[in-house]
């Protein structure tokens, strides 16, 4: 081979390697739903890869696949995209749905994170039945982030103003301000949000044993609920309304997350919300960088850090505009061996151990040493098993979408001493059930009139 030919061959080989690195790539995955049913004719499966270039702006479609007449689950799919457009500073998620005549029949109830650190991998999606109420939606919050603002009544102040930001990936930031003359006091919460199985309720969990709940009136309106699930106010003027443009928010407080610094650029993924932030070269950032370089297991490795700081908008490092950044006001701690846990937990109706917390309007309380009652539904066998506080419970159930009937139910006939839990009321509530709703780790059963028959929480042994 002549020298010129060898040079040309080498150039072509290099170009081929570059094209392979920056060319077509794909995400593979499977999708399932729990209902045992065949999909109607003309059903279409749609999986979409979205790119959140900015957490304060709607996402763009990075890749998509459509499958006509999909097979019985699991549905296998591949989403192709151009690796040359991948940006490690962005966040990427997959969402999916099954459409029949253009209307959603099944949907994912969350976005699934992919392409972390640029690594391709498979993703397993679980779809739930779409809500049928046209006033709400199984995915009422598709265009995220979304800001909601409202003022709730207050007995000892002028009002309680709430500013809620729902983030993609099911994170949230909530500012609660007690309005006093010249002395407003604001507290901050961050965590994960869940939308109920019927699309009508929203729950915020900060991971500190407290949850905040809302009724989803429509896509632009949230109605605050108290701890018992009752509206804080019946006046529409106290609802939280969706803002038409982003609201200035600067969440602050102690934050734990996964940090890395590479080429003098730091990034921080908040454990509470999953939000990825650039780290500004301000305040105590130098102390954070020193601790990272002293304790990192390797160049570019992620480590868990804790800081006192705030989230603020700063000019983008590249290009125009602004982006959310972490301002490290004080470096607190570094733990290289630890990772973020799973912040968001959603239970399914079946295969979950449900423990009653309310029977009708009565809160469940148990004496010390008393075995707790529970309920388990098994989808495949359509069987109900449980314990009523004294006797074992067995029976069957029928479910269709949000409709649910429990029974006939049978129980053992042991003589039961009087106690704090009324087993007969528990069984009556179960047999009166006509519909259900799961919100995070909470199950609510409703009777024929739509009143609460019983409430439960998911609880392992």
Short mmCIF file of C-alpha atoms in Angstrom, two decimals:
data_model
loop_
_atom_site.label_atom_id
_atom_site.label_comp_id
_atom_site.label_asym_id
_atom_site.label_seq_id
_atom_site.Cartn_x
_atom_site.Cartn_y
_atom_site.Cartn_z
CA UNK A 1 0.00 0.00 0.00
CA UNK A 2 1.39 3.40 -1.00
CA UNK A 3 2.08 6.03 1.72
CA UNK A 4 -0.69 8.27 0.33
CA UNK A 5 -3.22 5.43 0.44
CA UNK A 6 -2.18 4.55 4.01
CA UNK A 7 -2.67 8.17 5.09
CA UNK A 8 -6.11 8.31 3.45
CA UNK A 9 -7.09 5.01 5.13
CA UNK A 10 -5.98 6.38 8.51
CA UNK A 11 -8.03 9.57 7.96
CA UNK A 12 -11.13 7.53 7.06
CA UNK A 13 -10.67 5.36 10.18
CA UNK A 14 -10.44 8.44 12.42
CA UNK A 15 -13.50 9.97 10.79
CA UNK A 16 -15.42 6.71 11.27
CA UNK A 17 -14.56 6.71 14.99
CA UNK A 18 -15.71 10.33 15.33
CA UNK A 19 -18.97 9.59 13.50
CA UNK A 20 -19.57 6.58 15.73
CA UNK A 21 -19.04 8.66 18.91
CA UNK A 22 -21.24 11.53 17.76
CA UNK A 23 -23.75 9.63 15.65
CA UNK A 24 -26.88 7.59 16.27
CA UNK A 25 -27.47 6.12 19.74
CA UNK A 26 -30.49 4.63 21.45
CA UNK A 27 -32.28 3.98 24.73
CA UNK A 28 -33.85 0.52 25.00
CA UNK A 29 -36.66 -0.31 27.37
CA UNK A 30 -39.76 -2.26 28.30
CA UNK A 31 -43.20 -1.05 29.41
CA UNK A 32 -45.82 -2.94 31.40
CA UNK A 33 -49.20 -2.25 32.98
CA UNK A 34 -50.81 -4.29 35.75
CA UNK A 35 -54.27 -4.78 34.20
CA UNK A 36 -54.76 -8.19 32.62
CA UNK A 37 -56.29 -7.13 29.32
CA UNK A 38 -55.60 -7.07 25.60
CA UNK A 39 -55.17 -3.66 24.03
CA UNK A 40 -57.95 -2.51 21.67
CA UNK A 41 -57.38 -2.46 17.90
CA UNK A 42 -55.56 0.61 16.58
CA UNK A 43 -53.79 1.17 19.90
CA UNK A 44 -50.49 3.05 19.64
CA UNK A 45 -47.59 2.90 22.10
CA UNK A 46 -45.58 6.12 22.37
CA UNK A 47 -42.28 6.52 24.25
CA UNK A 48 -40.55 9.90 24.37
CA UNK A 49 -37.06 10.92 25.48
CA UNK A 50 -37.13 14.52 26.73
CA UNK A 51 -34.24 16.90 27.35
CA UNK A 52 -34.40 19.37 30.23
CA UNK A 53 -31.76 21.87 29.14
CA UNK A 54 -32.96 24.17 31.93
CA UNK A 55 -34.91 23.16 35.03
CA UNK A 56 -36.81 26.45 34.87
CA UNK A 57 -38.05 25.89 31.30
CA UNK A 58 -40.17 23.25 29.52
CA UNK A 59 -38.34 20.24 28.03
CA UNK A 60 -37.69 19.51 24.37
CA UNK A 61 -38.19 16.17 22.64
CA UNK A 62 -34.81 14.47 22.23
CA UNK A 63 -36.13 11.27 20.64
CA UNK A 64 -39.39 9.39 20.20
CA UNK A 65 -40.77 6.06 19.02
CA UNK A 66 -44.32 5.05 18.01
CA UNK A 67 -45.45 1.40 17.86
CA UNK A 68 -48.77 0.63 16.19
CA UNK A 69 -50.77 -2.32 17.61
CA UNK A 70 -48.25 -3.03 20.40
CA UNK A 71 -48.00 -6.59 21.73
CA UNK A 72 -49.17 -7.85 25.10
CA UNK A 73 -46.82 -6.43 27.79
CA UNK A 74 -43.97 -6.30 28.28
CA UNK A 75 -43.74 -3.92 25.32
CA UNK A 76 -40.14 -3.63 24.09
CA UNK A 77 -39.03 -0.38 22.47
CA UNK A 78 -35.95 1.55 21.35
CA UNK A 79 -35.67 5.34 21.17
CA UNK A 80 -33.01 6.60 18.77
CA UNK A 81 -31.29 9.94 19.25
CA UNK A 82 -28.23 11.84 18.02
CA UNK A 83 -25.40 11.41 20.51
CA UNK A 84 -23.74 14.47 19.05
CA UNK A 85 -26.49 16.60 20.63
CA UNK A 86 -26.07 15.07 24.11
CA UNK A 87 -25.05 17.58 26.80
CA UNK A 88 -23.84 16.26 30.18
CA UNK A 89 -25.17 19.42 31.88
CA UNK A 90 -28.75 18.55 30.91
CA UNK A 91 -31.14 16.03 32.45
CA UNK A 92 -32.90 13.38 30.33
CA UNK A 93 -36.10 11.48 31.10
CA UNK A 94 -38.31 8.89 29.38
CA UNK A 95 -42.11 8.98 29.53
CA UNK A 96 -44.63 6.78 27.72
CA UNK A 97 -48.32 6.23 27.06
CA UNK A 98 -50.74 4.00 25.15
CA UNK A 99 -53.19 5.90 22.92
CA UNK A 100 -56.49 4.68 21.50
CA UNK A 101 -58.10 7.01 18.96
CA UNK A 102 -55.71 9.72 20.11
CA UNK A 103 -56.79 9.49 23.77
CA UNK A 104 -54.55 8.11 26.54
CA UNK A 105 -55.52 4.70 27.92
CA UNK A 106 -52.34 4.02 29.93
CA UNK A 107 -49.60 6.47 30.94
CA UNK A 108 -46.46 6.63 33.04
CA UNK A 109 -47.19 8.53 36.24
CA UNK A 110 -43.62 9.81 36.48
CA UNK A 111 -40.63 10.56 34.28
CA UNK A 112 -37.81 7.99 34.33
CA UNK A 113 -34.26 9.38 34.49
CA UNK A 114 -31.82 8.07 31.84
CA UNK A 115 -28.42 8.91 30.32
CA UNK A 116 -26.87 9.81 33.65
CA UNK A 117 -23.21 10.68 33.01
CA UNK A 118 -23.86 9.86 29.35
CA UNK A 119 -24.14 6.11 29.92
CA UNK A 120 -26.72 4.31 27.77
CA UNK A 121 -28.84 1.80 29.61
CA UNK A 122 -32.22 0.10 29.53
CA UNK A 123 -35.22 1.51 31.32
CA UNK A 124 -38.23 -0.39 32.72
CA UNK A 125 -41.47 1.62 32.69
CA UNK A 126 -44.71 0.95 34.57
CA UNK A 127 -47.89 2.43 33.09
CA UNK A 128 -51.10 3.15 35.00
CA UNK A 129 -54.63 3.59 33.71
CA UNK A 130 -55.34 7.15 32.56
CA UNK A 131 -57.90 9.19 34.48
CA UNK A 132 -61.25 9.49 32.77
CA UNK A 133 -62.33 12.80 34.35
CA UNK A 134 -61.94 15.51 31.68
CA UNK A 135 -61.59 18.15 34.40
CA UNK A 136 -58.28 16.69 35.53
CA UNK A 137 -55.60 14.51 33.99
CA UNK A 138 -53.43 11.56 34.84
CA UNK A 139 -50.57 13.89 33.94
CA UNK A 140 -51.90 17.30 34.93
CA UNK A 141 -48.33 18.53 35.29
CA UNK A 142 -46.64 17.75 31.99
CA UNK A 143 -45.17 21.18 31.25
CA UNK A 144 -42.73 21.55 34.11
CA UNK A 145 -41.49 23.39 36.02
CA UNK A 146 -44.80 24.92 37.12
CA UNK A 147 -45.29 27.59 39.80
CA UNK A 148 -48.47 27.92 41.90
CA UNK A 149 -49.23 30.84 44.24
CA UNK A 150 -52.02 31.42 46.76
CA UNK A 151 -52.82 32.79 50.21
CA UNK A 152 -54.47 30.56 52.82
CA UNK A 153 -56.44 31.81 55.85
CA UNK A 154 -54.58 32.27 59.14
CA UNK A 155 -56.01 32.64 62.65
CA UNK A 156 -53.16 34.75 64.05
CA UNK A 157 -51.76 36.50 60.98
CA UNK A 158 -52.91 38.28 57.83
CA UNK A 159 -52.60 35.09 55.79
CA UNK A 160 -50.27 32.25 54.83
CA UNK A 161 -48.84 32.69 51.35
CA UNK A 162 -47.67 29.52 49.63
CA UNK A 163 -45.45 29.50 46.56
CA UNK A 164 -45.03 26.01 45.14
CA UNK A 165 -42.72 24.99 42.30
CA UNK A 166 -43.19 21.51 40.81
CA UNK A 167 -40.01 20.30 39.13
CA UNK A 168 -39.54 17.61 36.47
CA UNK A 169 -38.56 14.27 37.96
CA UNK A 170 -41.14 14.79 40.76
CA UNK A 171 -39.19 17.24 42.90
CA UNK A 172 -40.76 20.30 44.53
CA UNK A 173 -39.81 23.52 46.32
CA UNK A 174 -42.33 25.15 48.67
CA UNK A 175 -42.08 28.57 50.33
CA UNK A 176 -44.59 29.18 53.16
CA UNK A 177 -44.76 32.78 54.38
CA UNK A 178 -46.74 33.92 57.42
CA UNK A 179 -47.83 37.44 56.61
CA UNK A 180 -47.39 39.80 59.56
CA UNK A 181 -47.22 43.57 59.52
CA UNK A 182 -43.58 44.30 58.73
CA UNK A 183 -42.38 40.91 59.99
CA UNK A 184 -43.08 38.23 57.37
CA UNK A 185 -41.56 34.82 58.20
CA UNK A 186 -40.77 32.36 55.39
CA UNK A 187 -39.95 28.66 55.78
CA UNK A 188 -38.73 26.36 53.00
CA UNK A 189 -39.43 22.73 52.19
CA UNK A 190 -38.00 20.56 49.42
CA UNK A 191 -38.83 17.00 48.48
CA UNK A 192 -40.85 14.88 46.07
CA UNK A 193 -44.45 15.07 44.84
CA UNK A 194 -46.95 12.38 43.88
CA UNK A 195 -50.17 12.64 41.92
CA UNK A 196 -52.95 10.24 42.90
CA UNK A 197 -53.96 7.29 40.75
CA UNK A 198 -57.18 9.05 39.69
CA UNK A 199 -55.42 12.34 38.89
CA UNK A 200 -57.42 14.35 41.45
CA UNK A 201 -54.98 14.82 44.33
CA UNK A 202 -51.40 15.96 44.92
CA UNK A 203 -49.13 15.13 47.85
CA UNK A 204 -45.79 16.71 48.78
CA UNK A 205 -43.33 14.76 50.96
CA UNK A 206 -40.28 16.46 52.41
CA UNK A 207 -38.86 13.31 54.01
CA UNK A 208 -39.31 14.70 57.52
CA UNK A 209 -42.49 12.80 58.37
CA UNK A 210 -44.77 15.58 57.15
CA UNK A 211 -46.82 15.77 53.97
CA UNK A 212 -48.76 18.60 52.33
CA UNK A 213 -51.88 17.78 50.30
CA UNK A 214 -53.96 19.49 47.63
CA UNK A 215 -57.02 18.70 45.54
CA UNK A 216 -56.31 19.21 41.84
CA UNK A 217 -59.29 21.37 40.79
CA UNK A 218 -57.95 21.68 37.24
CA UNK A 219 -54.60 22.05 35.50
CA UNK A 220 -54.19 25.59 36.82
CA UNK A 221 -55.73 25.32 40.30
CA UNK A 222 -54.76 23.56 43.55
CA UNK A 223 -56.94 23.57 46.70
CA UNK A 224 -55.06 23.10 49.98
CA UNK A 225 -56.16 20.30 52.35
CA UNK A 226 -55.54 19.88 56.06
CA UNK A 227 -54.05 16.77 57.70
CA UNK A 228 -57.48 15.10 57.73
CA UNK A 229 -57.99 15.63 53.99
CA UNK A 230 -60.51 18.49 54.36
CA UNK A 231 -60.22 21.77 52.40
CA UNK A 232 -58.41 24.47 54.39
CA UNK A 233 -60.87 26.96 52.91
CA UNK A 234 -63.92 26.65 50.68
CA UNK A 235 -63.30 30.10 49.16
CA UNK A 236 -61.88 29.95 45.61
CA UNK A 237 -59.85 33.04 46.52
CA UNK A 238 -57.70 30.83 48.77
CA UNK A 239 -56.75 28.42 45.99
CA UNK A 240 -53.24 28.23 44.59
CA UNK A 241 -53.26 29.38 40.97
CA UNK A 242 -50.67 28.53 38.36
CA UNK A 243 -48.45 31.48 37.43
CA UNK A 244 -48.13 32.34 33.75
CA UNK A 245 -44.40 32.99 34.05
CA UNK A 246 -41.69 31.75 36.47
CA UNK A 247 -41.86 33.27 39.95
CA UNK A 248 -38.61 34.46 41.61
CA UNK A 249 -37.73 31.76 44.16
CA UNK A 250 -34.54 31.28 46.16
CA UNK A 251 -34.94 28.12 48.27
CA UNK A 252 -32.47 28.05 51.14
CA UNK A 253 -31.46 25.83 54.01
CA UNK A 254 -29.37 22.72 54.64
CA UNK A 255 -28.96 20.63 51.48
CA UNK A 256 -27.52 17.16 50.96
CA UNK A 257 -26.60 15.97 47.50
CA UNK A 258 -24.14 14.34 45.11
CA UNK A 259 -21.30 16.66 44.09
CA UNK A 260 -18.54 16.48 41.54
CA UNK A 261 -16.04 19.00 40.21
CA UNK A 262 -14.45 18.60 36.82
CA UNK A 263 -12.43 21.12 34.82
CA UNK A 264 -13.11 23.74 37.51
CA UNK A 265 -16.90 23.33 37.11
CA UNK A 266 -18.94 21.90 39.96
CA UNK A 267 -22.38 20.24 39.78
CA UNK A 268 -24.72 19.26 42.62
CA UNK A 269 -27.69 16.85 42.45
CA UNK A 270 -30.08 17.59 45.33
CA UNK A 271 -30.99 14.37 47.19
CA UNK A 272 -34.36 15.83 48.20
CA UNK A 273 -35.63 16.78 44.73
CA UNK A 274 -33.27 15.20 42.19
CA UNK A 275 -32.63 18.67 40.73
CA UNK A 276 -29.23 19.09 39.08
CA UNK A 277 -27.58 22.44 39.75
CA UNK A 278 -24.36 24.13 38.72
CA UNK A 279 -22.34 25.34 41.71
CA UNK A 280 -21.51 29.03 41.66
CA UNK A 281 -17.95 30.22 42.39
CA UNK A 282 -19.16 32.27 45.31
CA UNK A 283 -19.18 32.34 49.12
CA UNK A 284 -17.85 29.09 50.65
CA UNK A 285 -17.45 27.20 47.36
CA UNK A 286 -13.65 27.13 47.81
CA UNK A 287 -14.02 25.07 51.02
CA UNK A 288 -16.31 22.62 49.20
CA UNK A 289 -13.81 22.22 46.36
CA UNK A 290 -10.90 21.64 48.77
CA UNK A 291 -12.84 18.94 50.64
CA UNK A 292 -13.80 17.29 47.34
CA UNK A 293 -10.22 17.13 46.03
CA UNK A 294 -9.00 15.78 49.41
CA UNK A 295 -11.61 13.00 49.69
CA UNK A 296 -12.77 12.03 46.17
CA UNK A 297 -12.11 8.37 45.25
CA UNK A 298 -11.08 9.37 41.73
CA UNK A 299 -11.04 12.22 39.23
CA UNK A 300 -14.61 13.27 38.35
CA UNK A 301 -16.17 10.89 40.90
CA UNK A 302 -19.40 11.84 42.69
CA UNK A 303 -19.39 12.19 46.48
CA UNK A 304 -22.13 13.07 48.93
CA UNK A 305 -21.81 16.49 50.52
CA UNK A 306 -23.89 18.59 52.92
CA UNK A 307 -23.95 22.37 52.72
CA UNK A 308 -25.93 25.32 53.96
CA UNK A 309 -26.91 27.25 50.87
CA UNK A 310 -29.52 28.64 48.57
CA UNK A 311 -30.65 28.15 44.97
CA UNK A 312 -30.52 31.29 42.81
CA UNK A 313 -30.42 32.19 39.13
CA UNK A 314 -26.98 32.99 37.69
CA UNK A 315 -25.70 33.69 34.14
CA UNK A 316 -25.09 30.48 32.21
CA UNK A 317 -21.47 29.37 32.02
CA UNK A 318 -21.90 28.91 28.27
CA UNK A 319 -24.33 30.74 26.02
CA UNK A 320 -26.84 33.38 26.98
CA UNK A 321 -29.55 33.49 29.63
CA UNK A 322 -29.61 32.24 33.22
CA UNK A 323 -29.69 28.87 34.97
CA UNK A 324 -30.38 27.64 38.49
CA UNK A 325 -27.23 27.51 40.62
CA UNK A 326 -26.34 26.42 44.14
CA UNK A 327 -24.76 29.14 46.27
CA UNK A 328 -22.72 27.41 48.99
CA UNK A 329 -23.00 29.69 52.01
CA UNK A 330 -21.26 27.18 54.32
CA UNK A 331 -19.64 23.82 53.66
CA UNK A 332 -20.78 21.32 56.32
CA UNK A 333 -19.71 17.73 55.57
CA UNK A 334 -18.47 15.25 52.96
CA UNK A 335 -19.15 11.48 52.93
CA UNK A 336 -17.58 9.83 49.86
CA UNK A 337 -19.02 6.36 50.55
CA UNK A 338 -22.69 7.44 50.82
CA UNK A 339 -25.32 7.96 48.14
CA UNK A 340 -28.75 9.57 47.94
CA UNK A 341 -31.61 7.26 48.86
CA UNK A 342 -34.88 6.88 46.94
CA UNK A 343 -36.85 9.98 47.84
CA UNK A 344 -40.11 9.21 46.05
CA UNK A 345 -42.15 6.12 46.93
CA UNK A 346 -45.41 5.17 45.23
CA UNK A 347 -47.33 2.09 46.33
CA UNK A 348 -49.63 0.03 44.13
CA UNK A 349 -53.14 -1.04 45.09
CA UNK A 350 -52.24 -4.71 44.89
CA UNK A 351 -49.35 -6.57 46.55
CA UNK A 352 -49.11 -3.88 49.27
CA UNK A 353 -49.77 -4.35 52.98
CA UNK A 354 -52.33 -1.63 53.79
CA UNK A 355 -52.88 -0.65 57.44
CA UNK A 356 -56.04 1.37 58.25
CA UNK A 357 -55.56 4.87 59.68
CA UNK A 358 -59.19 6.06 59.45
CA UNK A 359 -62.52 4.24 59.41
CA UNK A 360 -65.04 6.73 58.07
CA UNK A 361 -64.51 9.91 60.10
CA UNK A 362 -62.87 8.13 63.03
CA UNK A 363 -59.08 7.99 63.38
CA UNK A 364 -57.71 4.53 64.13
CA UNK A 365 -55.86 4.24 67.46
CA UNK A 366 -54.46 1.00 68.87
CA UNK A 367 -53.54 0.07 72.42
CA UNK A 368 -49.89 -0.80 73.06
CA UNK A 369 -49.19 -4.45 72.28
CA UNK A 370 -52.23 -4.78 69.99
CA UNK A 371 -51.68 -6.42 66.60
CA UNK A 372 -52.44 -3.96 63.86
CA UNK A 373 -55.18 -4.76 61.31
CA UNK A 374 -54.20 -4.85 57.64
CA UNK A 375 -55.40 -5.63 54.14
CA UNK A 376 -53.65 -7.15 51.08
CA UNK A 377 -55.10 -7.42 47.55
CA UNK A 378 -53.59 -9.88 45.07
CA UNK A 379 -54.25 -8.81 41.47
CA UNK A 380 -53.78 -12.15 39.70
CA UNK A 381 -55.95 -14.25 41.97
CA UNK A 382 -58.39 -11.39 42.78
CA UNK A 383 -58.15 -12.44 46.42
CA UNK A 384 -58.31 -10.31 49.57
CA UNK A 385 -56.47 -11.37 52.73
CA UNK A 386 -55.97 -9.52 55.97
CA UNK A 387 -56.48 -9.23 59.68
CA UNK A 388 -59.28 -7.38 61.44
CA UNK A 389 -57.63 -6.92 64.81
CA UNK A 390 -58.94 -10.25 66.13
CA UNK A 391 -59.93 -12.46 63.17
CA UNK A 392 -58.37 -13.29 59.84
CA UNK A 393 -60.10 -11.93 56.71
CA UNK A 394 -60.46 -13.69 53.35
CA UNK A 395 -62.45 -12.92 50.23
CA UNK A 396 -62.35 -11.70 46.67
CA UNK A 397 -62.46 -8.36 44.88
CA UNK A 398 -63.39 -6.93 41.48
CA UNK A 399 -61.67 -3.87 40.01
CA UNK A 400 -62.25 -1.91 36.83
CA UNK A 401 -60.28 1.32 36.59
CA UNK A 402 -61.18 3.38 39.65
CA UNK A 403 -64.15 1.14 40.52
CA UNK A 404 -63.56 -1.42 43.28
CA UNK A 405 -65.79 -3.90 45.12
CA UNK A 406 -64.48 -5.97 48.02
CA UNK A 407 -66.36 -9.14 48.84
CA UNK A 408 -67.92 -11.30 49.68
CA UNK A 409 -65.61 -11.25 52.71
CA UNK A 410 -65.40 -13.92 55.39
CA UNK A 411 -63.60 -13.95 58.72
CA UNK A 412 -62.83 -16.43 61.44
CA UNK A 413 -65.25 -16.44 64.38
CA UNK A 414 -63.03 -16.05 67.40
CA UNK A 415 -64.54 -14.27 70.40
CA UNK A 416 -62.84 -10.90 70.64
CA UNK A 417 -62.40 -8.80 73.78
CA UNK A 418 -63.41 -5.16 73.55
CA UNK A 419 -60.63 -2.87 72.39
CA UNK A 420 -59.74 0.35 70.68
CA UNK A 421 -60.38 -1.05 67.17
CA UNK A 422 -63.87 -2.03 65.98
CA UNK A 423 -63.47 -5.02 63.66
CA UNK A 424 -67.12 -4.96 62.59
CA UNK A 425 -66.85 -1.32 61.46
CA UNK A 426 -63.69 -2.23 59.53
CA UNK A 427 -65.45 -5.04 57.66
CA UNK A 428 -68.50 -2.85 57.00
CA UNK A 429 -66.26 -0.15 55.49
CA UNK A 430 -64.58 -2.68 53.22
CA UNK A 431 -67.90 -4.08 51.99
CA UNK A 432 -69.23 -0.54 51.37
CA UNK A 433 -66.30 0.28 49.08
CA UNK A 434 -67.10 1.24 45.49
CA UNK A 435 -63.96 3.12 44.35
CA UNK A 436 -60.34 3.69 45.34
CA UNK A 437 -57.41 6.10 45.09
CA UNK A 438 -53.69 5.66 45.78
CA UNK A 439 -51.63 8.76 46.54
CA UNK A 440 -47.99 7.95 47.22
CA UNK A 441 -48.14 5.54 50.16
CA UNK A 442 -51.80 6.28 51.03
CA UNK A 443 -54.90 4.35 49.97
CA UNK A 444 -58.41 5.84 50.25
CA UNK A 445 -61.57 3.76 49.78
CA UNK A 446 -64.84 5.53 48.88
CA UNK A 447 -68.44 4.37 49.27
CA UNK A 448 -71.26 4.67 46.72
CA UNK A 449 -71.87 8.35 47.60
CA UNK A 450 -68.17 9.21 47.23
CA UNK A 451 -67.65 9.59 50.99
CA UNK A 452 -64.49 8.19 52.59
CA UNK A 453 -65.12 4.64 53.81
CA UNK A 454 -61.57 4.07 55.06
CA UNK A 455 -58.03 5.34 54.72
CA UNK A 456 -54.84 3.27 54.84
CA UNK A 457 -51.09 3.68 54.68
CA UNK A 458 -48.60 1.23 53.18
CA UNK A 459 -46.64 -0.37 55.99
CA UNK A 460 -44.24 -3.31 55.89
CA UNK A 461 -44.01 -5.80 58.72
#
